[in-house]
Amino acid sequence: MTSDLLAESIRHCRSLARRAGQNFYWSFLTLPRPLYREMCVLYAFMRVTDDLGDDERRSVEERLENLAAWRHGLRRMLEGGTGGEGECEKTLPREQTLVLRAVRDLHLRRHLPTELLLDVIDGVASDLTPRRFDTFAQLEHYCYQVAGAVGLCCIRLWGFRGEAAPAHAVDCGTAFQLTNILRDLGEDARRGRLYLPQEDLDRFGCTRGELEQGAGTGFRRLMEFETARAREYYRRGAELFPCLDRSGRTILAAMFRIYGGLLDEIERRNFDVFSRRVELSGWSKFRAALGAWLRPTPVPSP
């Protein structure tokens, strides 16, 4: 692969991250340029994977086929050498080949395990049928696929020390994904998706109707419990900070401030995640990134 081809691929990933990144991209602004580029490549891979799963212009069957082609393309690019790249160029859209070319460079230089990237694709593919989780253990496994595996990729880019770091990275991913689930509860309900475990609904006497309307004593007790659970994962994930160098601590601190800020906003609204989307302003995200750069430590949960 020529340097010009790789440079083109990295430019495409940076552009995709700038256009599509909402919460992740703001945290990248705290990074040294080489690590910034690497995080843009990783984000671009995740973005393409999510977009293939979320493309509602296509049937579920078509989306599954496209994800399978993306999965095959990833394997061929990482394991097939020059022939693999040629196959991707023939079978995948050019934009996807650009991303996979940059991912291969990242894979070779940073020793990213192929299995972690495949786990992300599998998690998105599993989302294409209406989701129902009976137990939190099932939800936790899903959180690992779509977020914990990403955390394990991230710490390989940031650099880490200590045998406990990978488990803490998975905890961070679970904290962020639980926050996303609570934020998107209303939108997911309208699409026939319910991520909160049935055992939790039963525990607090929250019916499906109450959950879909965001009303009732059972709903409030359920949301109080789920936000407390998310905060416990933030607490456990915060143990990753001492395992990281400053650059890693800075980006993780920005993510804690941004995702933790979303969780704070959900509580501030008394768990109203139905009337309008819970999100932070661009200024709030900028302050979070700046605050993380000045003080790369987690913000204590209230």
Short mmCIF file of C-alpha atoms in Angstrom, two decimals:
data_model
loop_
_atom_site.label_atom_id
_atom_site.label_comp_id
_atom_site.label_asym_id
_atom_site.label_seq_id
_atom_site.Cartn_x
_atom_site.Cartn_y
_atom_site.Cartn_z
CA MET A 1 0.00 0.00 0.00
CA THR A 2 1.41 3.38 -0.96
CA SER A 3 1.60 6.24 1.49
CA ASP A 4 -0.74 8.25 -0.76
CA LEU A 5 -3.46 5.58 -0.54
CA LEU A 6 -3.15 5.38 3.23
CA ALA A 7 -3.17 9.18 3.58
CA GLU A 8 -6.38 9.31 1.51
CA SER A 9 -7.98 6.69 3.74
CA ILE A 10 -7.03 8.52 6.95
CA ARG A 11 -8.35 11.82 5.56
CA HIS A 12 -11.64 10.12 4.80
CA CYS A 13 -11.86 8.73 8.36
CA ARG A 14 -11.11 12.15 9.86
CA SER A 15 -13.78 13.76 7.71
CA LEU A 16 -16.32 11.08 8.67
CA ALA A 17 -15.55 11.53 12.36
CA ARG A 18 -15.96 15.31 12.12
CA ARG A 19 -19.28 15.01 10.27
CA ALA A 20 -20.87 12.20 12.23
CA GLY A 21 -19.25 12.26 15.66
CA GLN A 22 -21.49 13.70 18.35
CA ASN A 23 -20.13 12.69 21.72
CA PHE A 24 -17.00 10.72 20.84
CA TYR A 25 -15.51 13.30 18.49
CA TRP A 26 -15.50 16.09 21.05
CA SER A 27 -13.32 13.95 23.30
CA PHE A 28 -10.82 13.46 20.44
CA LEU A 29 -10.00 17.17 20.45
CA THR A 30 -7.91 16.70 23.59
CA LEU A 31 -5.48 14.31 21.89
CA PRO A 32 -2.02 14.61 20.33
CA ARG A 33 -2.32 14.54 16.53
CA PRO A 34 -1.15 10.92 15.97
CA LEU A 35 -3.59 9.55 18.53
CA TYR A 36 -6.32 11.87 17.21
CA ARG A 37 -5.92 10.30 13.75
CA GLU A 38 -6.02 6.79 15.17
CA MET A 39 -9.19 7.47 17.14
CA CYS A 40 -10.81 8.92 14.01
CA VAL A 41 -10.03 5.66 12.18
CA LEU A 42 -11.54 3.57 14.97
CA TYR A 43 -14.58 5.85 15.12
CA ALA A 44 -15.03 5.64 11.32
CA PHE A 45 -15.12 1.84 11.55
CA MET A 46 -17.80 2.00 14.24
CA ARG A 47 -19.75 4.65 12.33
CA VAL A 48 -19.90 2.61 9.13
CA THR A 49 -20.92 -0.47 11.11
CA ASP A 50 -23.73 1.41 12.87
CA ASP A 51 -24.91 3.03 9.64
CA LEU A 52 -25.15 -0.32 7.87
CA GLY A 53 -27.36 -1.58 10.68
CA ASP A 54 -29.47 1.59 10.94
CA ASP A 55 -30.16 2.12 7.22
CA GLU A 56 -33.97 2.00 7.32
CA ARG A 57 -34.17 2.54 3.56
CA ARG A 58 -33.30 -1.15 3.30
CA SER A 59 -35.02 -4.27 4.58
CA VAL A 60 -33.66 -6.17 7.56
CA GLU A 61 -32.49 -8.90 5.19
CA GLU A 62 -30.56 -6.40 3.07
CA ARG A 63 -28.96 -4.84 6.13
CA LEU A 64 -27.88 -8.24 7.40
CA GLU A 65 -26.38 -9.00 3.98
CA ASN A 66 -24.53 -5.67 3.96
CA LEU A 67 -23.16 -6.29 7.47
CA ALA A 68 -22.08 -9.78 6.42
CA ALA A 69 -20.26 -8.28 3.41
CA TRP A 70 -18.63 -5.67 5.70
CA ARG A 71 -17.60 -8.44 8.09
CA HIS A 72 -16.13 -10.50 5.26
CA GLY A 73 -14.38 -7.42 3.88
CA LEU A 74 -12.82 -6.71 7.28
CA ARG A 75 -11.48 -10.25 7.52
CA ARG A 76 -10.11 -10.18 3.99
CA MET A 77 -8.49 -6.77 4.47
CA LEU A 78 -6.82 -7.78 7.75
CA GLU A 79 -5.85 -11.32 6.80
CA GLY A 80 -5.66 -11.43 2.99
CA GLY A 81 -2.78 -9.08 2.19
CA THR A 82 -2.81 -7.39 -1.21
CA GLY A 83 -5.36 -9.87 -2.52
CA GLY A 84 -7.71 -8.99 0.32
CA GLU A 85 -7.55 -5.30 -0.50
CA GLY A 86 -8.23 -6.03 -4.16
CA GLU A 87 -11.27 -8.11 -3.24
CA CYS A 88 -12.62 -5.29 -1.05
CA GLU A 89 -12.20 -2.83 -3.90
CA LYS A 90 -14.30 -5.08 -6.14
CA THR A 91 -17.06 -5.98 -3.68
CA LEU A 92 -17.48 -2.99 -1.33
CA PRO A 93 -18.31 0.68 -1.91
CA ARG A 94 -15.21 2.85 -2.21
CA GLU A 95 -15.93 4.68 1.07
CA GLN A 96 -15.98 1.39 2.96
CA THR A 97 -12.73 0.25 1.39
CA LEU A 98 -11.10 3.53 2.43
CA VAL A 99 -12.10 2.90 6.06
CA LEU A 100 -10.96 -0.73 6.03
CA ARG A 101 -7.60 0.24 4.54
CA ALA A 102 -7.01 2.64 7.45
CA VAL A 103 -8.23 0.00 9.92
CA ARG A 104 -5.70 -2.49 8.53
CA ASP A 105 -2.88 0.00 9.12
CA LEU A 106 -4.14 0.49 12.69
CA HIS A 107 -4.46 -3.27 13.18
CA LEU A 108 -0.87 -3.87 12.08
CA ARG A 109 0.71 -1.05 14.06
CA ARG A 110 -1.32 -1.35 17.26
CA HIS A 111 -2.02 -5.10 17.23
CA LEU A 112 -5.79 -4.69 17.46
CA PRO A 113 -7.34 -8.16 17.79
CA THR A 114 -9.58 -8.94 14.82
CA GLU A 115 -12.08 -10.57 17.18
CA LEU A 116 -12.82 -7.27 18.95
CA LEU A 117 -13.77 -5.59 15.68
CA LEU A 118 -15.89 -8.59 14.68
CA ASP A 119 -17.66 -8.44 18.04
CA VAL A 120 -18.81 -4.89 17.25
CA ILE A 121 -20.27 -6.00 13.90
CA ASP A 122 -22.01 -8.96 15.55
CA GLY A 123 -23.54 -6.69 18.18
CA VAL A 124 -24.98 -4.35 15.55
CA ALA A 125 -26.31 -7.30 13.53
CA SER A 126 -28.07 -8.65 16.61
CA ASP A 127 -29.95 -5.34 16.84
CA LEU A 128 -31.80 -5.87 13.58
CA THR A 129 -34.56 -7.90 15.20
CA PRO A 130 -36.71 -6.43 18.01
CA ARG A 131 -34.68 -6.68 21.19
CA ARG A 132 -35.94 -8.25 24.38
CA PHE A 133 -33.65 -9.11 27.30
CA ASP A 134 -34.91 -11.31 30.09
CA THR A 135 -31.94 -10.73 32.40
CA PHE A 136 -29.28 -8.12 33.00
CA ALA A 137 -26.62 -10.72 32.22
CA GLN A 138 -27.97 -10.83 28.65
CA LEU A 139 -27.97 -7.02 28.42
CA GLU A 140 -24.45 -6.87 29.84
CA HIS A 141 -23.21 -9.20 27.08
CA TYR A 142 -24.83 -6.96 24.45
CA CYS A 143 -23.15 -3.92 26.05
CA TYR A 144 -19.83 -5.73 25.78
CA GLN A 145 -20.33 -6.37 22.06
CA VAL A 146 -21.26 -2.83 21.05
CA ALA A 147 -19.27 -0.83 23.63
CA GLY A 148 -16.99 -2.94 25.83
CA ALA A 149 -15.15 -4.34 22.79
CA VAL A 150 -14.65 -0.76 21.62
CA GLY A 151 -13.18 0.10 25.03
CA LEU A 152 -10.70 -2.75 24.68
CA CYS A 153 -9.65 -1.37 21.28
CA CYS A 154 -9.29 2.12 22.75
CA ILE A 155 -6.91 1.16 25.53
CA ARG A 156 -4.68 -0.55 22.98
CA LEU A 157 -4.38 2.79 21.22
CA TRP A 158 -3.96 4.82 24.41
CA GLY A 159 -1.51 2.43 26.07
CA PHE A 160 -2.22 0.85 29.45
CA ARG A 161 -0.57 -1.00 32.27
CA GLY A 162 -1.88 -3.50 34.78
CA GLU A 163 -3.83 -6.72 34.39
CA ALA A 164 -7.05 -5.09 35.63
CA ALA A 165 -7.18 -2.45 32.87
CA PRO A 166 -9.17 -4.50 30.31
CA ALA A 167 -11.94 -5.28 32.82
CA HIS A 168 -12.18 -1.59 33.75
CA ALA A 169 -12.33 -0.67 30.04
CA VAL A 170 -15.29 -3.01 29.61
CA ASP A 171 -16.94 -1.37 32.64
CA CYS A 172 -16.53 2.03 30.96
CA GLY A 173 -18.17 0.73 27.81
CA THR A 174 -21.07 -0.67 29.83
CA ALA A 175 -21.53 2.67 31.64
CA PHE A 176 -21.64 4.59 28.36
CA GLN A 177 -23.99 2.11 26.68
CA LEU A 178 -26.39 2.05 29.64
CA THR A 179 -26.49 5.85 29.40
CA ASN A 180 -27.34 5.59 25.70
CA ILE A 181 -30.08 3.06 26.43
CA LEU A 182 -31.71 5.30 29.04
CA ARG A 183 -31.43 8.36 26.80
CA ASP A 184 -32.98 6.55 23.81
CA LEU A 185 -35.69 4.71 25.73
CA GLY A 186 -38.58 6.55 24.08
CA GLU A 187 -37.17 6.34 20.56
CA ASP A 188 -36.36 2.65 20.95
CA ALA A 189 -39.82 1.87 22.32
CA ARG A 190 -41.39 3.40 19.21
CA ARG A 191 -39.19 1.12 17.09
CA GLY A 192 -40.16 -2.01 19.00
CA ARG A 193 -36.89 -2.24 20.93
CA LEU A 194 -36.70 -2.69 24.69
CA TYR A 195 -33.24 -2.99 26.16
CA LEU A 196 -34.06 -2.84 29.88
CA PRO A 197 -34.30 -6.40 31.24
CA GLN A 198 -37.71 -7.91 31.88
CA GLU A 199 -36.52 -9.00 35.32
CA ASP A 200 -36.08 -5.32 36.23
CA LEU A 201 -39.56 -4.38 34.98
CA ASP A 202 -41.02 -7.23 37.05
CA ARG A 203 -38.99 -6.22 40.11
CA PHE A 204 -40.45 -2.71 40.16
CA GLY A 205 -43.90 -3.52 38.84
CA CYS A 206 -43.40 -1.47 35.67
CA THR A 207 -45.67 -2.58 32.84
CA ARG A 208 -44.76 -2.30 29.18
CA GLY A 209 -47.45 0.36 28.86
CA GLU A 210 -45.93 2.47 31.65
CA LEU A 211 -42.50 2.10 30.11
CA GLU A 212 -43.67 3.17 26.66
CA GLN A 213 -45.50 6.18 28.13
CA GLY A 214 -42.79 7.12 30.61
CA ALA A 215 -45.28 7.39 33.44
CA GLY A 216 -46.24 5.71 36.69
CA THR A 217 -44.62 4.84 40.00
CA GLY A 218 -43.16 1.63 38.62
CA PHE A 219 -41.49 3.50 35.77
CA ARG A 220 -39.91 6.04 38.10
CA ARG A 221 -38.59 3.37 40.47
CA LEU A 222 -37.20 1.46 37.49
CA MET A 223 -35.40 4.52 36.14
CA GLU A 224 -33.96 5.39 39.54
CA PHE A 225 -32.57 1.87 39.75
CA GLU A 226 -31.14 1.87 36.22
CA THR A 227 -29.42 5.25 36.60
CA ALA A 228 -27.90 4.07 39.89
CA ARG A 229 -26.68 0.93 38.13
CA ALA A 230 -25.10 3.04 35.39
CA ARG A 231 -23.36 5.19 38.01
CA GLU A 232 -21.94 2.07 39.62
CA TYR A 233 -20.39 1.14 36.28
CA TYR A 234 -18.96 4.65 36.01
CA ARG A 235 -17.45 4.16 39.47
CA ARG A 236 -15.91 0.84 38.46
CA GLY A 237 -14.78 2.21 35.11
CA ALA A 238 -13.04 5.13 36.84
CA GLU A 239 -10.50 2.63 38.15
CA LEU A 240 -9.09 2.61 34.61
CA PHE A 241 -7.63 6.12 35.01
CA PRO A 242 -4.49 5.12 36.98
CA CYS A 243 -3.77 2.46 34.34
CA LEU A 244 -3.46 5.03 31.53
CA ASP A 245 -0.90 7.59 30.41
CA ARG A 246 -1.99 11.24 30.36
CA SER A 247 -3.39 11.18 26.79
CA GLY A 248 -5.57 8.21 27.61
CA ARG A 249 -6.71 9.77 30.89
CA THR A 250 -7.59 12.99 29.07
CA ILE A 251 -9.84 11.40 26.45
CA LEU A 252 -11.44 9.10 29.03
CA ALA A 253 -12.12 12.09 31.29
CA ALA A 254 -13.82 13.89 28.39
CA MET A 255 -16.00 10.86 27.72
CA PHE A 256 -16.89 10.59 31.42
CA ARG A 257 -17.88 14.25 31.48
CA ILE A 258 -19.96 14.02 28.30
CA TYR A 259 -21.75 10.74 28.96
CA GLY A 260 -22.01 11.45 32.67
CA GLY A 261 -23.51 14.82 31.72
CA LEU A 262 -26.19 13.01 29.70
CA LEU A 263 -27.02 10.86 32.72
CA ASP A 264 -27.22 13.98 34.90
CA GLU A 265 -29.57 15.57 32.38
CA ILE A 266 -31.82 12.50 32.35
CA GLU A 267 -32.20 12.79 36.12
CA ARG A 268 -32.63 16.56 35.96
CA ARG A 269 -35.59 16.05 33.63
CA ASN A 270 -37.16 13.61 36.10
CA PHE A 271 -36.56 10.81 33.59
CA ASP A 272 -38.55 12.46 30.79
CA VAL A 273 -36.77 10.90 27.80
CA PHE A 274 -39.90 10.95 25.68
CA SER A 275 -40.93 14.56 24.99
CA ARG A 276 -37.58 15.54 23.42
CA ARG A 277 -34.16 14.02 22.96
CA VAL A 278 -31.71 14.35 25.83
CA GLU A 279 -28.50 15.87 24.55
CA LEU A 280 -25.78 18.32 25.50
CA SER A 281 -25.10 21.54 23.63
CA GLY A 282 -21.94 21.97 21.58
CA TRP A 283 -20.73 24.45 24.17
CA SER A 284 -21.25 21.91 26.97
CA LYS A 285 -19.27 19.32 25.05
CA PHE A 286 -16.49 21.80 24.38
CA ARG A 287 -16.34 22.66 28.10
CA ALA A 288 -16.20 18.95 28.91
CA ALA A 289 -13.28 18.44 26.51
CA LEU A 290 -11.45 21.51 27.81
CA GLY A 291 -12.07 20.53 31.44
CA ALA A 292 -10.73 17.05 30.75
CA TRP A 293 -7.58 18.48 29.17
CA LEU A 294 -7.00 20.73 32.19
CA ARG A 295 -7.87 18.05 34.73
CA PRO A 296 -7.79 14.51 33.31
CA THR A 297 -9.64 12.80 36.15
CA PRO A 298 -13.22 11.52 36.42
CA VAL A 299 -15.89 13.84 37.73
CA PRO A 300 -17.32 12.32 40.94
CA SER A 301 -20.93 11.18 40.59
CA PRO A 302 -23.38 13.07 42.79
#
